[in-house]
Tab-separated table of C-alpha atoms and ligand atoms in Angstrom:
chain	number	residue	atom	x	y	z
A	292	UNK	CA	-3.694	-21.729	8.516
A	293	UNK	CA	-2.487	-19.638	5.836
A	294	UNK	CA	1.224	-19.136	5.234
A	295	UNK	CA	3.298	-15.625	6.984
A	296	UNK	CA	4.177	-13.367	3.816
A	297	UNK	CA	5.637	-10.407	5.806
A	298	UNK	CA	7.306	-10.464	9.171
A	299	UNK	CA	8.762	-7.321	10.847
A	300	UNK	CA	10.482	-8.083	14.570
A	301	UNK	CA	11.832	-4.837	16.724
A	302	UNK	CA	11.791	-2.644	13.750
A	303	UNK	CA	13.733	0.833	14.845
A	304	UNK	CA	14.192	3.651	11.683
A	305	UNK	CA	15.514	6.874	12.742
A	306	UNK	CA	16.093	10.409	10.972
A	307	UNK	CA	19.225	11.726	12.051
A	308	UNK	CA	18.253	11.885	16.102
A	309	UNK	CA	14.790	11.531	15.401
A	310	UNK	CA	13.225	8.278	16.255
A	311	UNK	CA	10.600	7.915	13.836
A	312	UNK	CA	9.354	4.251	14.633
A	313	UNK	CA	11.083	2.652	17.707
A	314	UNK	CA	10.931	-1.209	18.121
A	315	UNK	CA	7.699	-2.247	15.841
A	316	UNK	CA	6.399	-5.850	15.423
A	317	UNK	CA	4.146	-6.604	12.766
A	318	UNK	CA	2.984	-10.194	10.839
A	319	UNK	CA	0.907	-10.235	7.919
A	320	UNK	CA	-0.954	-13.625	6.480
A	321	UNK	CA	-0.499	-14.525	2.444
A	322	UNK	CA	-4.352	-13.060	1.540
A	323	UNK	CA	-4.810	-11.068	4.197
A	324	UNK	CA	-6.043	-6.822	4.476
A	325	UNK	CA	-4.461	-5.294	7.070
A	326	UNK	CA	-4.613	-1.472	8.271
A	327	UNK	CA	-2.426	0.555	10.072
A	328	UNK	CA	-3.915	3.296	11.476
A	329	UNK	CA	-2.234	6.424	14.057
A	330	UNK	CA	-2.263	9.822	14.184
A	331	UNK	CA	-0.288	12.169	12.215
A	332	UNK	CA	3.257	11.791	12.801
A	333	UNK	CA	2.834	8.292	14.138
A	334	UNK	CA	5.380	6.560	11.837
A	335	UNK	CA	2.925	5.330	9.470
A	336	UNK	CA	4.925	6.029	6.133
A	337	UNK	CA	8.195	5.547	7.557
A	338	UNK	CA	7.308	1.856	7.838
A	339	UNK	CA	5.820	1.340	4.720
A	340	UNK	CA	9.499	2.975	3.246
A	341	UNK	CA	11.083	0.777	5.196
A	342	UNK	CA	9.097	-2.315	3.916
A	343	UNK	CA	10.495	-1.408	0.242
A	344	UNK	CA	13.628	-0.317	1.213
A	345	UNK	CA	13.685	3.520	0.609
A	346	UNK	CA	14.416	4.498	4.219
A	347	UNK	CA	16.940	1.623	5.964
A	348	UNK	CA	16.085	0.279	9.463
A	349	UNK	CA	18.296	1.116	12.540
A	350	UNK	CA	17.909	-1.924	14.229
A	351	UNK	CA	15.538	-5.060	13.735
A	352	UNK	CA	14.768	-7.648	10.939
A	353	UNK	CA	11.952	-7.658	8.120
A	354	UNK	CA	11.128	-11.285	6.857
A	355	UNK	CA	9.570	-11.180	3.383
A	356	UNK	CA	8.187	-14.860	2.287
A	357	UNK	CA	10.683	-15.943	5.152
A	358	UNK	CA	13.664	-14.162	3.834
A	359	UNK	CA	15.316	-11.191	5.001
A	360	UNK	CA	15.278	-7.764	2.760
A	361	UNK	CA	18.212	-6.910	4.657
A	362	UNK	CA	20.661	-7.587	1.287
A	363	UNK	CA	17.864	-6.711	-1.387
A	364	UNK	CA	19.104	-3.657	-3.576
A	365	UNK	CA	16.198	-1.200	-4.446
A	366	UNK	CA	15.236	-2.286	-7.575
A	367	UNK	CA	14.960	-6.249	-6.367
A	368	UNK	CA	11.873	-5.212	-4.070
A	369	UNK	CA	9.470	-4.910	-6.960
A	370	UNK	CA	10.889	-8.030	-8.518
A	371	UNK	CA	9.819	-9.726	-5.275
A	372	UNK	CA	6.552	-8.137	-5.422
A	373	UNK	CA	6.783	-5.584	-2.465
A	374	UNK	CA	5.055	-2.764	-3.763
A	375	UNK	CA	4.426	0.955	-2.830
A	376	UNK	CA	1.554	2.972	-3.840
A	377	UNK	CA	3.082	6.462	-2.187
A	378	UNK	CA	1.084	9.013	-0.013
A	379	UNK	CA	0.454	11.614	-3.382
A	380	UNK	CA	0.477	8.618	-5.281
A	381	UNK	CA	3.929	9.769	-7.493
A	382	UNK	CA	2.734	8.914	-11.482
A	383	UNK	CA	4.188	10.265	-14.056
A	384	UNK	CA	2.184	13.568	-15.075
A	385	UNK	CA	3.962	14.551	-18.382
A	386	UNK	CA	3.233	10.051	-19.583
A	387	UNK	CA	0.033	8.636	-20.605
A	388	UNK	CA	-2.348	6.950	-18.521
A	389	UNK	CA	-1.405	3.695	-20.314
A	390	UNK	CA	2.668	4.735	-20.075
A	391	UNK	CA	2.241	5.082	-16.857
A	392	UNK	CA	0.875	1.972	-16.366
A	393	UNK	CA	3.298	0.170	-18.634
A	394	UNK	CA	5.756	1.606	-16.180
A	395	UNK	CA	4.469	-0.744	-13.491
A	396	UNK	CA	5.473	-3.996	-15.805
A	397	UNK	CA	9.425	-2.776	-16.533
A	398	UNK	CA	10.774	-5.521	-14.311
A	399	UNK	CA	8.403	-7.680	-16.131
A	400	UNK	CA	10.085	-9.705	-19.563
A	401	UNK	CA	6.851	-11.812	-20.068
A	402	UNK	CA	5.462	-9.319	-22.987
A	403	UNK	CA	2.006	-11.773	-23.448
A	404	UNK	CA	1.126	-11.549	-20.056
A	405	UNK	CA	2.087	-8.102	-19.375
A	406	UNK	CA	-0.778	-7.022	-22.106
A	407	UNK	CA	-2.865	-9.671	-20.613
A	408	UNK	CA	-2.288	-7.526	-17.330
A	409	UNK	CA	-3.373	-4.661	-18.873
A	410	UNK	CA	-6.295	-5.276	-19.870
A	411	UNK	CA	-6.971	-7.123	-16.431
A	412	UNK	CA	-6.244	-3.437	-15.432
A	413	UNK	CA	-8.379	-1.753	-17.297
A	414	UNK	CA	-10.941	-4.738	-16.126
A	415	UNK	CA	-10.056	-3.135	-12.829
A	416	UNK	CA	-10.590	0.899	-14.101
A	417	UNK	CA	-12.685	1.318	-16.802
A	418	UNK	CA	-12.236	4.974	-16.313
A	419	UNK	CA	-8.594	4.417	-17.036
A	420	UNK	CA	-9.369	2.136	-20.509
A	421	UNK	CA	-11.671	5.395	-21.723
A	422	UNK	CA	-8.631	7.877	-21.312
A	423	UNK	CA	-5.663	5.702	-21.982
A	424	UNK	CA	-3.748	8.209	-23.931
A	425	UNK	CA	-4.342	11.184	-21.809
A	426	UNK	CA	-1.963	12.544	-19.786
A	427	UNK	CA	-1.901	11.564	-16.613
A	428	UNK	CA	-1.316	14.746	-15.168
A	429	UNK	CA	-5.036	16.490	-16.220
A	430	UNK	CA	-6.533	13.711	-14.860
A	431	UNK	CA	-8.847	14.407	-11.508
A	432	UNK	CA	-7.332	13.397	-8.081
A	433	UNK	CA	-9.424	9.920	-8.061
A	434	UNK	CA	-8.362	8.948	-11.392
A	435	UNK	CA	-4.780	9.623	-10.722
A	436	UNK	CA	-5.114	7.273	-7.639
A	437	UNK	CA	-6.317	4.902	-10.117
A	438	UNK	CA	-3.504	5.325	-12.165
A	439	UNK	CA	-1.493	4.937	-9.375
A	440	UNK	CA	-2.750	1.079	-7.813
A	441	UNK	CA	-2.897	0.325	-11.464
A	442	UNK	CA	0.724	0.915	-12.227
A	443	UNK	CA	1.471	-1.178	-8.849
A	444	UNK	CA	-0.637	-3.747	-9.839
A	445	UNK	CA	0.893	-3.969	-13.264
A	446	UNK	CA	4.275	-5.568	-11.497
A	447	UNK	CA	2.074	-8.311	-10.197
A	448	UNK	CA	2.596	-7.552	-5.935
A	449	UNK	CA	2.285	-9.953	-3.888
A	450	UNK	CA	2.396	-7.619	-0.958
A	451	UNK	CA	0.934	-4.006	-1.729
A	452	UNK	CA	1.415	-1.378	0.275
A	453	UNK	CA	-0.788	1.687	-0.226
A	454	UNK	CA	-0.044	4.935	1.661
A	455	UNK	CA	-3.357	7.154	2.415
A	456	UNK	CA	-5.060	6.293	-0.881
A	457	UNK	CA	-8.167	8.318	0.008
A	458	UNK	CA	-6.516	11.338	0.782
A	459	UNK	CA	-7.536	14.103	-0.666
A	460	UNK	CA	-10.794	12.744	-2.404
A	461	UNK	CA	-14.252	13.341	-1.983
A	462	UNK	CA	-16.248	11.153	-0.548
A	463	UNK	CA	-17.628	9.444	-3.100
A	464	UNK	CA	-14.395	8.951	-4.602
A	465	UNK	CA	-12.931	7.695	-1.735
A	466	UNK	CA	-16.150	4.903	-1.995
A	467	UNK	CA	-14.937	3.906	-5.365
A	468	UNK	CA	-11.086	3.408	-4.534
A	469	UNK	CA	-12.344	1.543	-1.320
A	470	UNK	CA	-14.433	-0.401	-3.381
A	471	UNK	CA	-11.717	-1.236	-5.919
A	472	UNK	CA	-9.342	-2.299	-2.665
A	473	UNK	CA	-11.813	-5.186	-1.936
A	474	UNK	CA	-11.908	-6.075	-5.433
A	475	UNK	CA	-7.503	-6.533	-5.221
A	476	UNK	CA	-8.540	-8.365	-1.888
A	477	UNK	CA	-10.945	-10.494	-3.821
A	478	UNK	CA	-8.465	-11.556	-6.406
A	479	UNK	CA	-6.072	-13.226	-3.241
A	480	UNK	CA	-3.046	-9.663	-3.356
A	481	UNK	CA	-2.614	-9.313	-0.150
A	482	UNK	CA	-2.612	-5.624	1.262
A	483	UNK	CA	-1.420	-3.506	4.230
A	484	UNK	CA	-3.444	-0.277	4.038
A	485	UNK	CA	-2.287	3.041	6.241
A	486	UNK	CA	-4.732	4.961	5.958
A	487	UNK	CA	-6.012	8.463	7.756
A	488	UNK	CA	-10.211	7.355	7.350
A	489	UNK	CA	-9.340	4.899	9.990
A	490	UNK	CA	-13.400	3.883	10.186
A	491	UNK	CA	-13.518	2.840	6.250
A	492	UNK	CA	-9.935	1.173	6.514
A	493	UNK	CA	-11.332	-0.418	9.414
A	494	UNK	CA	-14.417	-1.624	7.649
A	495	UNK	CA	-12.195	-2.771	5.114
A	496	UNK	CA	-9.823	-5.001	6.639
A	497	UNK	CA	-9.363	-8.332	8.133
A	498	UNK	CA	-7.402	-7.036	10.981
A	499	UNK	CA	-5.167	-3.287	12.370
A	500	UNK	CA	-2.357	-1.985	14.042
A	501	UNK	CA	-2.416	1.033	15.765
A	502	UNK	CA	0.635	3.344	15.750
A	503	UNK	CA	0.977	5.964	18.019
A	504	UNK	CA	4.632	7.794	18.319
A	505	UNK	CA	7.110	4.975	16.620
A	506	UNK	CA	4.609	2.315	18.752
A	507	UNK	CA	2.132	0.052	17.513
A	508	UNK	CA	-0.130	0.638	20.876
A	509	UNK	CA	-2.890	-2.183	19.609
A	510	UNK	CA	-3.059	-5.203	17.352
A	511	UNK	CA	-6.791	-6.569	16.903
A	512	UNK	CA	-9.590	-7.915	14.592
A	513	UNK	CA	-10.921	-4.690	12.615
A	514	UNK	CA	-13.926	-5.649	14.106
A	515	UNK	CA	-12.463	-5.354	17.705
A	516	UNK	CA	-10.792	-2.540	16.664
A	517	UNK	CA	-13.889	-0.992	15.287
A	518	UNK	CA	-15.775	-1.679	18.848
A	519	UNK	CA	-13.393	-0.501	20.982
A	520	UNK	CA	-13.826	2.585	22.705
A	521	UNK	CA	-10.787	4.121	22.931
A	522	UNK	CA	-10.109	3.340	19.325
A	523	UNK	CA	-13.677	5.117	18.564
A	524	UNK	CA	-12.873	8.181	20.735
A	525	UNK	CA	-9.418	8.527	19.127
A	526	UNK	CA	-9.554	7.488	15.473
A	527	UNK	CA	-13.111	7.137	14.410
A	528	UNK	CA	-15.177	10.076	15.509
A	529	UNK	CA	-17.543	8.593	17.650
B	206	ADP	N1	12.618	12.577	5.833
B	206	ADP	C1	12.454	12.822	7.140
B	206	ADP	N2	13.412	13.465	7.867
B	206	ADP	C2	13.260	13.710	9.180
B	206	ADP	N3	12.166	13.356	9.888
B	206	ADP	C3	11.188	12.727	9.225
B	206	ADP	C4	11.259	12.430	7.839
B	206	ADP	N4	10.109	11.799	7.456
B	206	ADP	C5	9.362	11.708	8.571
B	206	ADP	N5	9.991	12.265	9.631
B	206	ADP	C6	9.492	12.323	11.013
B	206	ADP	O1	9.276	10.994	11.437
B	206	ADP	C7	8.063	10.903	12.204
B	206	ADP	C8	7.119	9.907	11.548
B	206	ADP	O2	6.673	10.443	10.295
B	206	ADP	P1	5.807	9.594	9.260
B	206	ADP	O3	6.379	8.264	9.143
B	206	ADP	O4	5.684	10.408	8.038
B	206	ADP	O5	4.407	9.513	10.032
B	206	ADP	P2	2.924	9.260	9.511
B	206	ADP	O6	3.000	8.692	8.141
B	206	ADP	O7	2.323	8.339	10.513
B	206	ADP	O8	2.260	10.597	9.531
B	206	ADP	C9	7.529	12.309	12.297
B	206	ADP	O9	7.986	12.862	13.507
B	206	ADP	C10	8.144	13.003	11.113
B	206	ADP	O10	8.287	14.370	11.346
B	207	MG	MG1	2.149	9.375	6.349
């Protein structure tokens, strides 16, 4: 039975008078892919601000590695490996592909290994090691997402939280990013993936949650998830 990395009990964030998520529970497992799927509007990326500490909680308790963040300052979430990749994946247009990059290691003091990450990286995204002095900002919508895992995975996550990576890619771009998601899976980072393709996220994952106004509605398998008929009607197309 593998170890609880991230526990989130009763979890309540509000705007001002708007309740954006309203009483969430979520666990994941140290390795595991999880998606969290809902509508628009659901609450999606208001929890995964929450998780890193950019948006703070009304009410509730998150349990990193069996801590509370309640008392982490921003810049200590990184350094305890909860990562962000943001919806419109925020790089750095005007910095290199490799500054950008290098930007994802700046909590980092172990220079050897942060090169050794690199090129681990770039192991990751060839594209990336062909154009590692271009600007980041001329780059096509695919290779910015690229950019954009890369830089996370430069600080080493142990939890990474990606926000609608596939959004706004064609379809065979969206392949390739899925494809390099399994590959982080394969390497043991575990992942918590909202994601708007709920049928490929599904595919993806070990198990979902399924948000619907501030409520996660259903917790299953993916494969459950996938074969349920509500869940088809609603989120997958079928
Ligand atoms: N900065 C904000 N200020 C006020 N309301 C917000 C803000 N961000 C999100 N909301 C509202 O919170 C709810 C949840 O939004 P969000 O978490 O972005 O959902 P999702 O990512 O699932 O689309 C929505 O009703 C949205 O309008
Ligand atoms: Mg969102």
């Amino acid at each position: 039975m593998s170890q609880t990395l991230l526990q989130v009990k009763d979890l309540k964030v509000a705007y001002g008078g708007i309740h954006a998520v309203k009483g969430i529970n979520l666990e994941i497992k140290q390795g595991e892919l999880v998606a969290l799927i809902g509508a628009n509007g659901a609450g999606k990326t208001t929890t995964l601000k929450t998780l890193i500490g950019m948006v703070k909680p009304s009410d509730g308790e998150i349990m990193f590695n069996g801590k509370s963040t309640a008392k982490l300052h921003a810049y200590d979430y990184v350094r305890h490996g909860l990562v962000l990749v943001p919806e419109g994946r925020g790089i750095f247009s005007r910095l290199t592909v490799e500054e950008n990059l290098q930007m994802g290691a700046y909590v980092r003091d172990d220079k050897a290994e942060v090169a050794a990450d690199l090129e681990r990286v770039y192991g990751l995204f060839p594209r990336l090691k062909e154009r590692y002095k271009q600007l980041a900002g001329t780059l096509s919508g695919g290779e910015q997402q690229m950019v954009a895992i890369g830089r996370a995975m430069m600080s080493r996550p142990k939890l990474l939280l990606l926000d609608e990576p596939s959004m706004g890619l064609a379809p065979i771009i969206v392949q390739k990013i899925f494809e390099i998601i399994r590959m982080i899976a394969a390497e043991g980072v575990t992942m918590l993936l909202v994601e708007q393709n709920a049928k490929l996220a599904l595919q993806t994952a070990n198990r979902g949650y399924v948000m619907e106004s501030g409520h996660v509605t259903l917790a299953d398998s993916a494969a459950n998830l996938l074969a349920n008929e509500a869940i088809q009607k609603a989120y997958l197309g079928e």
